[in-house]
Tab-separated table of C-alpha atoms and ligand atoms in Angstrom:
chain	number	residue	atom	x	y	z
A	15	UNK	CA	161.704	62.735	208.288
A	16	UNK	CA	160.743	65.827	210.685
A	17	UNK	CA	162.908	67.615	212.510
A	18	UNK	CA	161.253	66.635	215.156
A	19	UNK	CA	161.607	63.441	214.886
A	20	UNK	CA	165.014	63.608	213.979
A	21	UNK	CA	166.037	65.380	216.980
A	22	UNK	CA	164.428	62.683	219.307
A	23	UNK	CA	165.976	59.995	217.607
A	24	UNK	CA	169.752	61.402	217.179
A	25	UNK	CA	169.705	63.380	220.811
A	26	UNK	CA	168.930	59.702	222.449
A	27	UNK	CA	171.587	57.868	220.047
A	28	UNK	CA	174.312	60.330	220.696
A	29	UNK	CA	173.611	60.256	224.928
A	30	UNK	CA	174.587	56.268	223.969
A	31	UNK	CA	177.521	56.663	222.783
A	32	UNK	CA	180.666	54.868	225.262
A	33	UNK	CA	183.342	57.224	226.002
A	34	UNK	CA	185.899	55.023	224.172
A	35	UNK	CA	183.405	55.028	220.792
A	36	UNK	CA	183.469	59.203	221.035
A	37	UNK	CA	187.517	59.361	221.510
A	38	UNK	CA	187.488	57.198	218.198
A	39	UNK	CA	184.716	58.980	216.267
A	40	UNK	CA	186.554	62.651	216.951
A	41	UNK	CA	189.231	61.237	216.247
A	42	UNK	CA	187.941	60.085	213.098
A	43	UNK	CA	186.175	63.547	212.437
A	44	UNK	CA	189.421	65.344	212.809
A	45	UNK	CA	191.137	62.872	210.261
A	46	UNK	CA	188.388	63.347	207.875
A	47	UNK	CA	188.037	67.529	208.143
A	48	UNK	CA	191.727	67.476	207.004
A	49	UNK	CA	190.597	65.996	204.020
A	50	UNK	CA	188.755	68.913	202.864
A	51	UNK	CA	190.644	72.070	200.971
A	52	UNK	CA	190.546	74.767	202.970
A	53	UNK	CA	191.144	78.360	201.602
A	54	UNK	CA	193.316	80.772	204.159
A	55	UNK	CA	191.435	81.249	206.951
A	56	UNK	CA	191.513	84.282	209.256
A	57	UNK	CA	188.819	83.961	211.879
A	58	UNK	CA	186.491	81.069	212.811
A	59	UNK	CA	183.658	80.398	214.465
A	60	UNK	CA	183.334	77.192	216.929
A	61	UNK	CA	181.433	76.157	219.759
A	62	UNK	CA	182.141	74.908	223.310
A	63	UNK	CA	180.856	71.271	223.493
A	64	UNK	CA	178.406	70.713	225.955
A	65	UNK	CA	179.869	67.661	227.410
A	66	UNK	CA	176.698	66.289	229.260
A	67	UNK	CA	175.034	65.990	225.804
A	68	UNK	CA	178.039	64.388	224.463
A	69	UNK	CA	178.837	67.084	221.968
A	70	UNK	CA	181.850	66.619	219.378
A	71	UNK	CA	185.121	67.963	220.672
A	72	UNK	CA	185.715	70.852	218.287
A	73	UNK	CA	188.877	71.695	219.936
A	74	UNK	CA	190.724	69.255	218.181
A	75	UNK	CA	189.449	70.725	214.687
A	76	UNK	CA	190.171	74.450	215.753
A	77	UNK	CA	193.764	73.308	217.509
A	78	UNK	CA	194.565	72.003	213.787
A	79	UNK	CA	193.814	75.493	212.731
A	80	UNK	CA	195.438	77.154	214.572
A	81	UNK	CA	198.534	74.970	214.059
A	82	UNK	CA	198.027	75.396	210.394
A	83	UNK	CA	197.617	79.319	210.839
A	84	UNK	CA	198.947	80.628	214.204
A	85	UNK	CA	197.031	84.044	213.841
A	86	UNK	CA	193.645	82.323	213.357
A	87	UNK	CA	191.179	84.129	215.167
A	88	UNK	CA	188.651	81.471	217.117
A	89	UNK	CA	185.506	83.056	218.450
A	90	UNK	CA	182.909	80.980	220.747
A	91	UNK	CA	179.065	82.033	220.717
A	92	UNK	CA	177.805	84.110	223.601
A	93	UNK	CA	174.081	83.942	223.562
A	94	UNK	CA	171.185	86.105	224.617
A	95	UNK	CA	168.362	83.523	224.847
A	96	UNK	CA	165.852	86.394	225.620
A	97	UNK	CA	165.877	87.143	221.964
A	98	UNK	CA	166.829	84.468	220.782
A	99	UNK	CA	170.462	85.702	219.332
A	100	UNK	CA	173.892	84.408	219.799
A	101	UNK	CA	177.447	86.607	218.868
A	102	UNK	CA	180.294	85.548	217.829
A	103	UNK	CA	183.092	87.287	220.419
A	104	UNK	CA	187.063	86.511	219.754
A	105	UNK	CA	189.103	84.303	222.158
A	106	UNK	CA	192.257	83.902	223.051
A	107	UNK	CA	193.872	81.611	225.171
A	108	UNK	CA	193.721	83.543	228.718
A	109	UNK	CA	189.840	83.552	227.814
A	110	UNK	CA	187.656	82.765	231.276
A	111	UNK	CA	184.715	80.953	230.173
A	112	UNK	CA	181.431	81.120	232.606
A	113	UNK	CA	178.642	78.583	232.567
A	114	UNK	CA	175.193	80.491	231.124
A	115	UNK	CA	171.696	79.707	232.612
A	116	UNK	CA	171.988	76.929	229.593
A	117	UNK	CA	174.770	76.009	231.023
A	118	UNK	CA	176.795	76.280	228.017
A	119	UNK	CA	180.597	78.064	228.668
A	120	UNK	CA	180.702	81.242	227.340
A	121	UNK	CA	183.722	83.552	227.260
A	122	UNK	CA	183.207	86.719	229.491
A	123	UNK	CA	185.035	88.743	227.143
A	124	UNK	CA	182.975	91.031	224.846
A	125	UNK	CA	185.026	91.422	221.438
A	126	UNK	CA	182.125	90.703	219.186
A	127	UNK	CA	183.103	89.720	215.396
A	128	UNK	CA	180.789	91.404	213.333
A	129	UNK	CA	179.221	88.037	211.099
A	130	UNK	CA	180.610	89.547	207.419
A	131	UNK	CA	183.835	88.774	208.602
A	132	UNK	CA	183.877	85.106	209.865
A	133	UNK	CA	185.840	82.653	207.340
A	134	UNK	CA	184.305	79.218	208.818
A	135	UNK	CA	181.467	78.084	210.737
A	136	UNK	CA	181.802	74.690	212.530
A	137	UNK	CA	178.044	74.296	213.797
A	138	UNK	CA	177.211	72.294	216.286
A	139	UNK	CA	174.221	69.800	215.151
A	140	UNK	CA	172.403	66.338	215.813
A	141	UNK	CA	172.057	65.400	212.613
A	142	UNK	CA	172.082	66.658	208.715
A	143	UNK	CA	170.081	65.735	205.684
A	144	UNK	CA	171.315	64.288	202.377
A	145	UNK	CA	170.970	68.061	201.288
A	146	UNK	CA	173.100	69.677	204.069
A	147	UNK	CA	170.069	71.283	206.199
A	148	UNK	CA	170.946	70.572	209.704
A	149	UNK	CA	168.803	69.658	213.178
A	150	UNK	CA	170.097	71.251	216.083
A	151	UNK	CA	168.141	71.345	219.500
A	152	UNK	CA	165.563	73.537	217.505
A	153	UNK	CA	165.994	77.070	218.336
A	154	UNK	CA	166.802	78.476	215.514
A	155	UNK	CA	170.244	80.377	216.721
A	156	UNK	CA	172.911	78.921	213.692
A	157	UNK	CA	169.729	79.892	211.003
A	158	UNK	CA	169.800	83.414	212.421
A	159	UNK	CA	173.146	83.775	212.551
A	160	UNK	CA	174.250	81.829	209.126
A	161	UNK	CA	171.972	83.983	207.665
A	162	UNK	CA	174.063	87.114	209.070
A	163	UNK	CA	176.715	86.062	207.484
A	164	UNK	CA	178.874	86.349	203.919
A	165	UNK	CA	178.227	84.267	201.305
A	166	UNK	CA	181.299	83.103	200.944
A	167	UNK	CA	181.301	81.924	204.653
A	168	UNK	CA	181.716	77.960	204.742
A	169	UNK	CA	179.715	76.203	206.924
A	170	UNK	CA	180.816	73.369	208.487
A	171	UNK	CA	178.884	71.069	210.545
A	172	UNK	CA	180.182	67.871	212.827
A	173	UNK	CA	178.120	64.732	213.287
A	174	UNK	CA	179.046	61.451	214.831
A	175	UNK	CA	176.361	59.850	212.171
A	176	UNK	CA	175.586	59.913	208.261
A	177	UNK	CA	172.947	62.189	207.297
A	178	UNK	CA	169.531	61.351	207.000
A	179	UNK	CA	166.953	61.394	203.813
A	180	UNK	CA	165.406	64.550	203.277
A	181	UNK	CA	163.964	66.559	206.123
A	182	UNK	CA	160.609	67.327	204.898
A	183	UNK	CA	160.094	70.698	207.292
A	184	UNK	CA	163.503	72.480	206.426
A	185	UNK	CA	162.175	76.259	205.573
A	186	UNK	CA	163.194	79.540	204.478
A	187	UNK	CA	165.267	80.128	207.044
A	188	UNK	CA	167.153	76.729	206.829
A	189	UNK	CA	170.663	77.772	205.319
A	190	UNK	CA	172.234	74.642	204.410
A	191	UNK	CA	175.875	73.329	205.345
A	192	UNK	CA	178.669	73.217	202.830
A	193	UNK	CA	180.335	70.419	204.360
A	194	UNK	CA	179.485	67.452	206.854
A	195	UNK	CA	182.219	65.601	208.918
A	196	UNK	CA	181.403	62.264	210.536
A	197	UNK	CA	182.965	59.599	211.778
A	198	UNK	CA	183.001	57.478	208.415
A	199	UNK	CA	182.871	60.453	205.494
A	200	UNK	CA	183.615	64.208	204.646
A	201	UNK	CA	180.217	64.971	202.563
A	202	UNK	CA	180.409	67.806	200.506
A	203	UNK	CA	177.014	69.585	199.565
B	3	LIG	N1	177.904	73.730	222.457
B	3	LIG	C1	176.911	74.360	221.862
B	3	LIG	N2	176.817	75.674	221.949
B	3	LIG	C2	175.776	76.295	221.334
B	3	LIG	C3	174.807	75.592	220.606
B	3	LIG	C4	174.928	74.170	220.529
B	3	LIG	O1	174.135	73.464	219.909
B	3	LIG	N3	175.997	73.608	221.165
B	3	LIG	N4	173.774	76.275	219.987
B	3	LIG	C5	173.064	75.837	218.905
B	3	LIG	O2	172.058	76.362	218.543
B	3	LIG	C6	173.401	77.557	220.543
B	3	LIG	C7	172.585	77.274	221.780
B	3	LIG	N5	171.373	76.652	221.476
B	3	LIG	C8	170.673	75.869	222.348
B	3	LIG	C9	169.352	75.652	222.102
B	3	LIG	C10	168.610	74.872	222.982
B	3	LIG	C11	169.217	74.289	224.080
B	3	LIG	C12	168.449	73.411	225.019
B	3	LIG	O3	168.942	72.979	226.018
B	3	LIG	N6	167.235	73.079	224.699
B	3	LIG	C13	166.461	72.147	225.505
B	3	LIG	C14	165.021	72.529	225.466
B	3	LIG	C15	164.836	73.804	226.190
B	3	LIG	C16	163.466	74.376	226.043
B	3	LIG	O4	162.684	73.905	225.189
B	3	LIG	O5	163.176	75.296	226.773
B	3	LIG	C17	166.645	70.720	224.998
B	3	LIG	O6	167.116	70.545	223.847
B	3	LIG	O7	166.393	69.806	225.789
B	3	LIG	C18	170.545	74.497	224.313
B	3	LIG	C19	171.269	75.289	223.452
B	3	LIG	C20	174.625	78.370	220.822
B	3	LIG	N7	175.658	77.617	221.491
B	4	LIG	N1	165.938	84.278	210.876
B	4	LIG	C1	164.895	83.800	211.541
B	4	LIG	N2	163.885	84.609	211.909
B	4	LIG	C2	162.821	84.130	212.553
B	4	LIG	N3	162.653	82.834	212.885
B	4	LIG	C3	163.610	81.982	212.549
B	4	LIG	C4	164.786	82.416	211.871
B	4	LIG	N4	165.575	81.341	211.672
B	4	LIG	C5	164.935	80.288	212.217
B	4	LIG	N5	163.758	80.653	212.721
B	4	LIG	C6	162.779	79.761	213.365
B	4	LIG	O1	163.357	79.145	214.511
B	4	LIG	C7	162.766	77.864	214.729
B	4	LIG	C8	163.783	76.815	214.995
B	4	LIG	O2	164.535	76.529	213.838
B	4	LIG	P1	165.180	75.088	213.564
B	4	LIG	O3	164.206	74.030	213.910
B	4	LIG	O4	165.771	75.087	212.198
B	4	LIG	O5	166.339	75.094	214.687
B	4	LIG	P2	167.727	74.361	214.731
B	4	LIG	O6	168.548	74.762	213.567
B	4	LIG	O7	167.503	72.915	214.955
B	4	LIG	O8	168.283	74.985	216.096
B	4	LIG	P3	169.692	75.642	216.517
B	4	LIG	O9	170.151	76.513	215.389
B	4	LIG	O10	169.352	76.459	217.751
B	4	LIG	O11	170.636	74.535	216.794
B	4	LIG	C9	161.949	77.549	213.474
B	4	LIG	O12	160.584	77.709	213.792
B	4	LIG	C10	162.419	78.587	212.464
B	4	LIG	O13	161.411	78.933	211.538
């Protein structure tokens, strides 16, 4: 499959899902990212879900980190879609988040984490492969910025469905996931 195609296909499935099915499936994703071993984590880096697109509530992930590690540091993207480039810029609770000509909430504070020093990615995504290379919405902003980052860096990205057989255009940029959650499995690549 293309990306392309893959992107069609999984943006119209996931603008199907009912409410009740996406309480269940984060639910579900939650259940099955505590399954994974996780290594001490000191900072993270989520995203804010776009809710219109019906994007996976990650707070539920990054609320279990935080309970497992009440220093965490959480940091939220803050784009500059001239570029394209996103940041990663530290949170806290009292953080005011502002809509962006995306409209995508983004926090108004300006602490940015320099990329050597995030722990975890969770990535936001449509869909992966059986190999871990992910499909967002095609702009390239997680393969510049995973490829900013350590090594070591585990990169997590959050599904509601299983991936898909190989995507034939993934290129040299592509830096695939460690981990996929969905609904039904924790895949480990
Ligand atoms: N919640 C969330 N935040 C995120 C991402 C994400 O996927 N989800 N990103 C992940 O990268 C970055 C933003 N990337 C984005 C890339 C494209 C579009 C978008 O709306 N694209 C339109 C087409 C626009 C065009 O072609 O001009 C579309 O998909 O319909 C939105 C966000 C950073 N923050
Ligand atoms: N580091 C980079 N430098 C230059 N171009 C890049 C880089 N990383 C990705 N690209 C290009 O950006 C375009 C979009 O990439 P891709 O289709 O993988 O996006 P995506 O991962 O689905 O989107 P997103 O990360 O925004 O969710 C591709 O043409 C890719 O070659």
């Amino acid at each position: 499959m293309l990306k392309k195609e893959a992107r069609k296909i999984y943006n119209k499935k996931r603008e199907g899902i009912s409410y009740a099915d996406k309480l269940k499936w984060d639910d579900l994703i939650l259940i099955n990212f505590q399954t994974i071993e996780m290594p001490f984590l000191q900072t993270v880096f989520s995203f804010y879900p776009m809710e219109e697109r019906n994007e996976i509530n990650a707070f539920l992930i990054t609320d279990y980190l935080h309970f497992r590690n009440l220093s965490l540091q959480i940091c939220y993207p803050k784009m500059d879609i001239k570029e394209p480039n996103m940041e990663a810029v530290a949170c806290k609770a009292d953080t005011v988040f502002e809509a962006n000509a995306l409209n995508i909430l983004e926090p108004l504070e300006a602490e940015i984490i320099n990329p050597e020093d995030i722990d975890l990615v969770l990535a936001p995504m449509l869909v992966c492969d059986v190999q871990g290379n992910r499909v967002g919405y095609g702009k390239g902003y997680y393969d510049r910025y995973l490829n900013r980052c350590n090594p070591s860096c585990i990169k997590v990205g959050l599904s509601y469905f299983e991936p898909v057989g190989k995507i034939e255009d993934a290129d040299e940029f592509d830096v695939a996931l460690d981990f996929c959650i969905t609904p039904q499995k924790a895949y480990v690549f």
